[in-house]
Amino acid sequence: MTDTNELKIIYIEDDHQVAAMTLDYLQSKGHRVVHFDQWPANGFSAVRDQMPDMPDILILDVNLPGTDGYQLCQRFREEYLPDSAGVIFTSGLMDDEDIIKAFEVGADDYLVKPVRLAELSIKLQQVHQQRIEFVSRGEQAQAAMQMAFSAMRTSSELGEILRYQENIHRLPDAAAIAAASFEVLQHFDLQASMMFFHETEPLFFRFDGLEKSIERETMLATRARGRMYHWKQLTFLNYDYVSLLFHNMPLQDEERYGVLKDQICLLFNGMDTRLTTLLMQRKDVEKQAKMKSASNVLAAIALESEQSSRAYSEQFERIMLDMQTNIKAELAQFNLIESEEEVLLGHIDEGLRQASDLFDESIANGRQQKELIEKVMSKLQSC
């Protein structure tokens, strides 16, 4: 596996200006990058010719000419990429459905165009590290699985574990995960309580639906006692985002107890990964919603400012024109000599000109404020 400072990257981007800038940046960081401006006619054969070694990262534009970026990502995941390779999407402002769809087809993260190179560099390291940890956990789970296989009492237990592992990655929230977990634990004659920590407040679920505050406090107190902790007849299993309390482990049957310890670890090793994914999805959705709300407010302010400025400008011009007309009409009644009338009109015109200059300056300031708002909107959309 490649060191995080030097990654092998496949980069698919049809915008040549964006691609050139990104390529220069990535190569300056020591990464080995192969770029395609579209999906090659020879498919993965062309990719292998350009990069014989398996890549560490795929950076993929969602909107490619003649190609669906989501389908292409799914093909990469199913036919080409190793489990250790990460996928980062690039696109315009992605809505909630786009983000969910990206994760469904196997993407690890995404960047909104125009891509900020510093952010890209950070996400490359994050995604690569997450994939290394994912593979490491998978290897650990595989080792545990091999040990557990030899101790399985029946093939039905193995089948229940495999079905649970396949199903958990499709479950939408903690309540669904808890319900599926309690159901599968029935096949092992186990009763449990669960606490989830991926939300703002911990979520508590019990196999019989009861709410017991003493269990909450006990599970919170034992989270620092290690991955698996035993106290009297209770067994605790702790992960980053979830803790489980087993009420009826068969302590009197040492052989069965040892087998069950391996089985429950095998069952729930993938749960924390799913909760991490749910947390990332929720944060991305919240971020997009905040950005969209702020952009809408600024757009409304800019529109209102422009409409007000236009209305004031038209009103000011009418007032000035009416004033000049009325003054000239009134002066005719004073029987001033021509030189006196010219002096007086000169003073009046100068006053009107100064007033007009002040108004024009106010309009210019309004335009500057609008431009500033538009810049802020553009910045928000690129975040």
CSV table of C-alpha atoms in Angstrom, one decimal:
chain,number,residue,atom,x,y,z
A,1,MET,CA,0.0,0.0,0.0
A,2,THR,CA,1.3,3.4,-0.9
A,3,ASP,CA,2.6,6.0,1.6
A,4,THR,CA,0.1,8.8,2.1
A,5,ASN,CA,2.6,11.4,0.8
A,6,GLU,CA,2.9,9.7,-2.6
A,7,LEU,CA,-0.3,8.4,-4.1
A,8,LYS,CA,-1.1,6.8,-7.5
A,9,ILE,CA,-4.1,8.7,-8.8
A,10,ILE,CA,-6.4,8.3,-11.8
A,11,TYR,CA,-8.0,11.6,-12.7
A,12,ILE,CA,-10.9,11.9,-15.1
A,13,GLU,CA,-11.9,15.5,-15.9
A,14,ASP,CA,-13.1,16.9,-19.3
A,15,ASP,CA,-12.4,20.6,-18.5
A,16,HIS,CA,-8.8,21.0,-19.8
A,17,GLN,CA,-8.1,24.2,-17.8
A,18,VAL,CA,-9.3,22.7,-14.5
A,19,ALA,CA,-7.4,19.5,-15.3
A,20,ALA,CA,-4.1,21.3,-16.1
A,21,MET,CA,-4.2,23.3,-12.9
A,22,THR,CA,-5.1,20.2,-10.8
A,23,LEU,CA,-2.5,18.1,-12.5
A,24,ASP,CA,0.3,20.6,-11.8
A,25,TYR,CA,-0.7,20.9,-8.2
A,26,LEU,CA,-0.9,17.1,-7.6
A,27,GLN,CA,2.4,16.4,-9.3
A,28,SER,CA,4.0,19.2,-7.4
A,29,LYS,CA,3.0,17.3,-4.2
A,30,GLY,CA,4.8,14.2,-5.5
A,31,HIS,CA,1.8,12.2,-6.6
A,32,ARG,CA,1.8,10.0,-9.7
A,33,VAL,CA,-1.3,11.1,-11.8
A,34,VAL,CA,-2.8,9.6,-15.0
A,35,HIS,CA,-5.4,11.9,-16.6
A,36,PHE,CA,-8.2,11.1,-19.0
A,37,ASP,CA,-10.4,13.9,-20.4
A,38,GLN,CA,-13.1,11.3,-21.2
A,39,TRP,CA,-13.8,7.6,-20.6
A,40,PRO,CA,-11.5,5.8,-23.1
A,41,ALA,CA,-12.9,3.6,-25.8
A,42,ASN,CA,-10.8,0.7,-24.6
A,43,GLY,CA,-12.1,1.1,-21.1
A,44,PHE,CA,-10.1,-0.5,-18.3
A,45,SER,CA,-7.6,-1.9,-20.8
A,46,ALA,CA,-6.5,1.7,-21.6
A,47,VAL,CA,-6.4,2.6,-17.9
A,48,ARG,CA,-4.1,-0.4,-17.2
A,49,ASP,CA,-1.9,0.6,-20.0
A,50,GLN,CA,-1.4,4.1,-18.5
A,51,MET,CA,-1.2,2.8,-14.9
A,52,PRO,CA,-0.1,-0.8,-14.6
A,53,ASP,CA,-0.2,-0.7,-10.8
A,54,MET,CA,-3.5,-0.4,-8.9
A,55,PRO,CA,-4.4,3.2,-8.0
A,56,ASP,CA,-4.8,4.6,-4.5
A,57,ILE,CA,-7.4,7.2,-5.5
A,58,LEU,CA,-9.8,7.8,-8.3
A,59,ILE,CA,-10.8,11.5,-8.8
A,60,LEU,CA,-13.9,11.5,-11.1
A,61,ASP,CA,-16.0,14.3,-12.6
A,62,VAL,CA,-19.7,13.5,-12.3
A,63,ASN,CA,-20.6,15.1,-15.6
A,64,LEU,CA,-18.5,13.6,-18.3
A,65,PRO,CA,-19.3,13.8,-22.1
A,66,GLY,CA,-21.3,10.8,-23.0
A,67,THR,CA,-20.8,9.0,-19.7
A,68,ASP,CA,-22.7,8.9,-16.4
A,69,GLY,CA,-20.2,9.5,-13.7
A,70,TYR,CA,-22.2,7.6,-11.1
A,71,GLN,CA,-22.4,4.5,-13.3
A,72,LEU,CA,-18.7,4.8,-14.1
A,73,CYS,CA,-17.9,4.9,-10.4
A,74,GLN,CA,-19.9,1.8,-9.8
A,75,ARG,CA,-18.1,0.0,-12.6
A,76,PHE,CA,-14.7,1.0,-11.1
A,77,ARG,CA,-15.8,-0.3,-7.8
A,78,GLU,CA,-17.1,-3.6,-9.1
A,79,GLU,CA,-14.6,-4.3,-11.9
A,80,TYR,CA,-11.3,-2.6,-11.2
A,81,LEU,CA,-10.5,-0.8,-7.9
A,82,PRO,CA,-9.1,-2.7,-4.9
A,83,ASP,CA,-10.8,-2.2,-1.6
A,84,SER,CA,-7.9,0.0,-0.5
A,85,ALA,CA,-8.6,2.6,-3.3
A,86,GLY,CA,-10.7,5.7,-2.5
A,87,VAL,CA,-13.1,7.6,-4.8
A,88,ILE,CA,-13.6,11.4,-4.8
A,89,PHE,CA,-16.3,13.0,-7.0
A,90,THR,CA,-16.0,16.5,-8.4
A,91,SER,CA,-19.1,18.4,-9.5
A,92,GLY,CA,-21.1,21.6,-9.3
A,93,LEU,CA,-23.2,22.4,-6.3
A,94,MET,CA,-24.5,18.9,-5.3
A,95,ASP,CA,-28.0,18.6,-3.7
A,96,ASP,CA,-29.0,16.0,-1.1
A,97,GLU,CA,-30.0,13.4,-3.7
A,98,ASP,CA,-26.7,13.7,-5.5
A,99,ILE,CA,-24.7,13.3,-2.3
A,100,ILE,CA,-26.7,10.2,-1.3
A,101,LYS,CA,-26.3,8.7,-4.8
A,102,ALA,CA,-22.6,9.3,-4.8
A,103,PHE,CA,-22.2,7.3,-1.5
A,104,GLU,CA,-24.5,4.6,-2.9
A,105,VAL,CA,-22.2,3.9,-5.9
A,106,GLY,CA,-19.1,3.7,-3.8
A,107,ALA,CA,-17.7,7.3,-3.5
A,108,ASP,CA,-15.9,8.1,-0.3
A,109,ASP,CA,-16.1,11.9,-0.6
A,110,TYR,CA,-16.8,14.8,-3.0
A,111,LEU,CA,-15.6,18.3,-3.9
A,112,VAL,CA,-17.7,21.1,-5.3
A,113,LYS,CA,-16.3,23.0,-8.2
A,114,PRO,CA,-14.3,25.2,-8.5
A,115,VAL,CA,-12.1,22.8,-6.6
A,116,ARG,CA,-9.9,24.4,-3.9
A,117,LEU,CA,-6.6,22.7,-4.2
A,118,ALA,CA,-5.7,22.9,-0.5
A,119,GLU,CA,-9.0,21.1,0.3
A,120,LEU,CA,-8.3,18.5,-2.3
A,121,SER,CA,-4.9,17.8,-0.8
A,122,ILE,CA,-6.5,17.3,2.7
A,123,LYS,CA,-9.3,15.1,1.4
A,124,LEU,CA,-6.8,12.9,-0.6
A,125,GLN,CA,-5.0,12.1,2.7
A,126,GLN,CA,-8.3,11.6,4.6
A,127,VAL,CA,-9.8,9.3,2.1
A,128,HIS,CA,-6.6,7.3,1.6
A,129,GLN,CA,-6.2,6.9,5.4
A,130,GLN,CA,-9.9,5.9,5.8
A,131,ARG,CA,-9.4,3.2,3.1
A,132,ILE,CA,-6.3,1.9,4.8
A,133,GLU,CA,-8.2,1.6,8.1
A,134,PHE,CA,-11.1,0.0,6.3
A,135,VAL,CA,-8.9,-2.7,4.8
A,136,SER,CA,-7.2,-3.2,8.1
A,137,ARG,CA,-10.5,-3.7,9.8
A,138,GLY,CA,-11.5,-6.0,7.0
A,139,GLU,CA,-8.4,-8.1,7.5
A,140,GLN,CA,-9.0,-8.2,11.3
A,141,ALA,CA,-12.6,-9.2,10.7
A,142,GLN,CA,-11.5,-11.9,8.2
A,143,ALA,CA,-9.1,-13.3,10.8
A,144,ALA,CA,-11.8,-13.3,13.4
A,145,MET,CA,-14.1,-14.9,10.9
A,146,GLN,CA,-11.7,-17.7,10.2
A,147,MET,CA,-11.5,-18.4,14.0
A,148,ALA,CA,-15.2,-18.2,14.4
A,149,PHE,CA,-15.9,-20.6,11.5
A,150,SER,CA,-14.2,-23.4,13.2
A,151,ALA,CA,-16.4,-22.8,16.3
A,152,MET,CA,-19.8,-22.4,14.6
A,153,ARG,CA,-22.3,-24.8,16.1
A,154,THR,CA,-24.5,-24.8,13.0
A,155,SER,CA,-24.4,-23.4,9.5
A,156,SER,CA,-27.5,-21.4,10.3
A,157,GLU,CA,-25.5,-19.1,12.7
A,158,LEU,CA,-23.0,-18.4,9.9
A,159,GLY,CA,-25.8,-17.6,7.5
A,160,GLU,CA,-27.4,-15.2,10.0
A,161,ILE,CA,-24.1,-13.4,10.4
A,162,LEU,CA,-23.5,-13.1,6.7
A,163,ARG,CA,-27.1,-11.9,6.1
A,164,TYR,CA,-26.8,-9.3,8.8
A,165,GLN,CA,-23.4,-8.0,7.5
A,166,GLU,CA,-25.0,-7.6,4.0
A,167,ASN,CA,-28.1,-5.9,5.3
A,168,ILE,CA,-26.6,-3.4,7.7
A,169,HIS,CA,-25.0,-1.3,5.0
A,170,ARG,CA,-28.5,-0.6,3.5
A,171,LEU,CA,-30.1,0.5,6.8
A,172,PRO,CA,-30.9,4.2,6.9
A,173,ASP,CA,-30.7,5.1,10.6
A,174,ALA,CA,-29.9,3.9,14.2
A,175,ALA,CA,-33.5,2.7,14.9
A,176,ALA,CA,-33.4,0.4,11.8
A,177,ILE,CA,-29.9,-0.9,12.8
A,178,ALA,CA,-31.0,-1.6,16.4
A,179,ALA,CA,-34.1,-3.5,15.2
A,180,ALA,CA,-32.1,-5.6,12.8
A,181,SER,CA,-29.5,-6.3,15.5
A,182,PHE,CA,-32.1,-7.4,18.1
A,183,GLU,CA,-33.7,-9.7,15.4
A,184,VAL,CA,-30.4,-11.4,14.5
A,185,LEU,CA,-29.4,-11.8,18.2
A,186,GLN,CA,-32.6,-13.9,18.7
A,187,HIS,CA,-30.9,-16.6,16.6
A,188,PHE,CA,-28.1,-16.7,19.2
A,189,ASP,CA,-30.5,-16.6,22.2
A,190,LEU,CA,-29.1,-13.3,23.3
A,191,GLN,CA,-30.8,-10.2,24.7
A,192,ALA,CA,-29.1,-6.8,24.5
A,193,SER,CA,-29.3,-3.0,24.9
A,194,MET,CA,-27.6,-0.6,22.5
A,195,MET,CA,-26.5,3.0,22.6
A,196,PHE,CA,-25.5,5.0,19.6
A,197,PHE,CA,-23.2,8.1,19.7
A,198,HIS,CA,-23.1,9.4,16.2
A,199,GLU,CA,-25.9,11.9,16.8
A,200,THR,CA,-25.8,15.1,19.0
A,201,GLU,CA,-27.4,13.2,21.9
A,202,PRO,CA,-26.9,9.4,22.6
A,203,LEU,CA,-29.7,7.1,21.4
A,204,PHE,CA,-30.7,4.2,23.6
A,205,PHE,CA,-32.5,1.0,22.5
A,206,ARG,CA,-33.4,-2.1,24.4
A,207,PHE,CA,-34.4,-5.5,23.1
A,208,ASP,CA,-37.9,-5.3,24.9
A,209,GLY,CA,-38.4,-1.6,24.1
A,210,LEU,CA,-38.2,-0.5,27.7
A,211,GLU,CA,-36.3,2.6,28.8
A,212,LYS,CA,-34.0,2.0,31.8
A,213,SER,CA,-31.9,4.9,32.9
A,214,ILE,CA,-29.6,2.7,35.1
A,215,GLU,CA,-28.6,0.8,32.0
A,216,ARG,CA,-27.8,4.1,30.2
A,217,GLU,CA,-25.6,5.3,33.0
A,218,THR,CA,-23.8,1.9,33.2
A,219,MET,CA,-23.1,1.8,29.5
A,220,LEU,CA,-21.7,5.3,29.6
A,221,ALA,CA,-19.5,4.5,32.5
A,222,THR,CA,-18.0,1.4,30.9
A,223,ARG,CA,-17.2,3.0,27.5
A,224,ALA,CA,-13.7,3.7,28.7
A,225,ARG,CA,-13.1,0.1,29.9
A,226,GLY,CA,-11.9,-1.3,26.5
A,227,ARG,CA,-13.5,-3.0,23.5
A,228,MET,CA,-15.0,-5.9,25.5
A,229,TYR,CA,-15.7,-5.6,29.2
A,230,HIS,CA,-17.2,-8.1,31.6
A,231,TRP,CA,-18.9,-7.3,34.9
A,232,LYS,CA,-20.7,-10.0,36.8
A,233,GLN,CA,-23.3,-11.5,34.4
A,234,LEU,CA,-23.1,-8.6,31.9
A,235,THR,CA,-20.9,-8.2,28.8
A,236,PHE,CA,-20.2,-4.8,27.2
A,237,LEU,CA,-18.9,-4.3,23.7
A,238,ASN,CA,-17.7,-0.8,22.8
A,239,TYR,CA,-16.9,0.9,19.5
A,240,ASP,CA,-16.4,4.5,18.6
A,241,TYR,CA,-20.1,5.2,17.8
A,242,VAL,CA,-21.9,2.4,19.4
A,243,SER,CA,-21.9,0.4,22.7
A,244,LEU,CA,-23.8,-2.9,23.3
A,245,LEU,CA,-24.8,-4.5,26.6
A,246,PHE,CA,-25.5,-8.2,26.6
A,247,HIS,CA,-27.8,-9.4,29.4
A,248,ASN,CA,-27.6,-13.2,29.2
A,249,MET,CA,-24.3,-14.4,28.0
A,250,PRO,CA,-23.9,-18.1,29.0
A,251,LEU,CA,-21.2,-17.7,31.7
A,252,GLN,CA,-21.8,-21.2,33.0
A,253,ASP,CA,-20.8,-22.8,29.6
A,254,GLU,CA,-17.3,-21.7,29.0
A,255,GLU,CA,-17.0,-23.2,25.5
A,256,ARG,CA,-20.2,-21.6,24.3
A,257,TYR,CA,-19.4,-18.4,26.0
A,258,GLY,CA,-16.0,-18.2,24.2
A,259,VAL,CA,-17.7,-19.0,20.8
A,260,LEU,CA,-20.3,-16.3,21.4
A,261,LYS,CA,-17.7,-13.7,22.2
A,262,ASP,CA,-16.1,-14.3,18.8
A,263,GLN,CA,-19.5,-14.3,17.1
A,264,ILE,CA,-20.8,-11.0,18.5
A,265,CYS,CA,-17.5,-9.3,17.5
A,266,LEU,CA,-17.9,-10.8,14.1
A,267,LEU,CA,-21.5,-9.6,13.9
A,268,PHE,CA,-20.9,-6.0,15.0
A,269,ASN,CA,-17.5,-5.1,13.6
A,270,GLY,CA,-19.2,-3.5,10.5
A,271,MET,CA,-21.7,-1.5,12.5
A,272,ASP,CA,-19.3,1.3,13.4
A,273,THR,CA,-18.3,1.8,9.7
A,274,ARG,CA,-22.0,2.1,8.8
A,275,LEU,CA,-22.6,4.7,11.6
A,276,THR,CA,-19.5,6.7,10.4
A,277,THR,CA,-21.0,6.7,6.9
A,278,LEU,CA,-24.4,7.9,8.2
A,279,LEU,CA,-22.7,10.7,10.2
A,280,MET,CA,-20.7,11.9,7.1
A,281,GLN,CA,-23.9,11.9,5.0
A,282,ARG,CA,-25.8,13.9,7.6
A,283,LYS,CA,-23.1,16.4,8.0
A,284,ASP,CA,-22.8,16.9,4.2
A,285,VAL,CA,-26.6,17.3,3.9
A,286,GLU,CA,-26.6,19.8,6.7
A,287,LYS,CA,-23.7,21.7,5.1
A,288,GLN,CA,-25.4,21.9,1.7
A,289,ALA,CA,-28.7,23.0,3.3
A,290,LYS,CA,-27.0,25.9,5.2
A,291,MET,CA,-25.1,27.0,2.1
A,292,LYS,CA,-28.3,26.9,0.0
A,293,SER,CA,-30.2,28.9,2.7
A,294,ALA,CA,-27.5,31.5,3.0
A,295,SER,CA,-27.3,31.9,-0.8
A,296,ASN,CA,-31.1,32.3,-1.1
A,297,VAL,CA,-31.1,35.1,1.6
A,298,LEU,CA,-28.2,37.0,-0.1
A,299,ALA,CA,-29.8,36.6,-3.5
A,300,ALA,CA,-33.1,38.1,-2.1
A,301,ILE,CA,-31.1,41.0,-0.5
A,302,ALA,CA,-29.3,41.8,-3.8
A,303,LEU,CA,-32.5,41.7,-5.8
A,304,GLU,CA,-34.3,44.0,-3.3
A,305,SER,CA,-31.4,46.4,-3.3
A,306,GLU,CA,-31.3,46.6,-7.1
A,307,GLN,CA,-35.1,47.2,-7.4
A,308,SER,CA,-35.0,49.9,-4.7
A,309,SER,CA,-32.0,51.7,-6.4
A,310,ARG,CA,-33.8,51.7,-9.7
A,311,ALA,CA,-37.0,53.1,-8.2
A,312,TYR,CA,-35.2,55.8,-6.3
A,313,SER,CA,-33.3,56.8,-9.4
A,314,GLU,CA,-36.4,57.3,-11.5
A,315,GLN,CA,-38.1,59.2,-8.7
A,316,PHE,CA,-35.1,61.5,-8.3
A,317,GLU,CA,-34.9,62.3,-12.0
A,318,ARG,CA,-38.6,63.3,-12.0
A,319,ILE,CA,-38.3,65.6,-9.0
A,320,MET,CA,-35.2,67.3,-10.5
A,321,LEU,CA,-37.0,67.9,-13.8
A,322,ASP,CA,-40.1,69.2,-12.2
A,323,MET,CA,-38.1,71.5,-10.0
A,324,GLN,CA,-36.2,73.0,-12.9
A,325,THR,CA,-39.4,73.6,-14.8
A,326,ASN,CA,-41.2,75.2,-11.9
A,327,ILE,CA,-38.2,77.5,-11.0
A,328,LYS,CA,-38.0,78.8,-14.6
A,329,ALA,CA,-41.7,79.4,-14.7
A,330,GLU,CA,-41.7,81.3,-11.3
A,331,LEU,CA,-38.7,83.5,-12.2
A,332,ALA,CA,-40.6,85.0,-15.1
A,333,GLN,CA,-42.9,86.6,-12.6
A,334,PHE,CA,-40.2,88.6,-10.8
A,335,ASN,CA,-39.2,90.8,-13.8
A,336,LEU,CA,-35.5,90.3,-13.2
A,337,ILE,CA,-33.1,91.7,-15.7
A,338,GLU,CA,-31.3,89.0,-17.8
A,339,SER,CA,-28.0,89.2,-15.9
A,340,GLU,CA,-29.7,88.8,-12.5
A,341,GLU,CA,-31.8,85.9,-13.8
A,342,GLU,CA,-28.6,84.1,-15.2
A,343,VAL,CA,-26.8,84.5,-11.9
A,344,LEU,CA,-29.8,83.1,-9.9
A,345,LEU,CA,-30.3,80.2,-12.4
A,346,GLY,CA,-26.6,79.4,-12.1
A,347,HIS,CA,-26.8,79.1,-8.4
A,348,ILE,CA,-29.9,76.9,-8.7
A,349,ASP,CA,-28.3,74.7,-11.3
A,350,GLU,CA,-25.1,74.3,-9.2
A,351,GLY,CA,-27.2,73.2,-6.2
A,352,LEU,CA,-29.1,70.7,-8.4
A,353,ARG,CA,-25.9,69.4,-9.8
A,354,GLN,CA,-24.4,68.8,-6.3
A,355,ALA,CA,-27.6,67.0,-5.2
A,356,SER,CA,-27.4,64.9,-8.4
A,357,ASP,CA,-23.8,64.0,-7.7
A,358,LEU,CA,-24.6,62.9,-4.1
A,359,PHE,CA,-27.4,60.7,-5.5
A,360,ASP,CA,-25.2,59.2,-8.1
A,361,GLU,CA,-22.6,58.4,-5.4
A,362,SER,CA,-25.4,56.7,-3.3
A,363,ILE,CA,-26.3,54.6,-6.4
A,364,ALA,CA,-22.6,53.6,-6.9
A,365,ASN,CA,-22.4,52.5,-3.3
A,366,GLY,CA,-25.5,50.4,-3.7
A,367,ARG,CA,-23.9,48.7,-6.8
A,368,GLN,CA,-20.7,48.0,-4.8
A,369,GLN,CA,-22.8,46.4,-2.0
A,370,LYS,CA,-24.6,44.3,-4.6
A,371,GLU,CA,-21.2,43.2,-6.1
A,372,LEU,CA,-20.0,42.3,-2.6
A,373,ILE,CA,-23.1,40.2,-1.9
A,374,GLU,CA,-22.6,38.4,-5.3
A,375,LYS,CA,-19.0,37.6,-4.4
A,376,VAL,CA,-20.1,36.2,-1.0
A,377,MET,CA,-22.8,34.1,-2.8
A,378,SER,CA,-20.2,32.8,-5.2
A,379,LYS,CA,-17.9,31.9,-2.3
A,380,LEU,CA,-20.6,30.1,-0.5
A,381,GLN,CA,-21.5,28.0,-3.6
A,382,SER,CA,-17.8,27.0,-4.0
A,383,CYS,CA,-17.5,25.8,-0.4
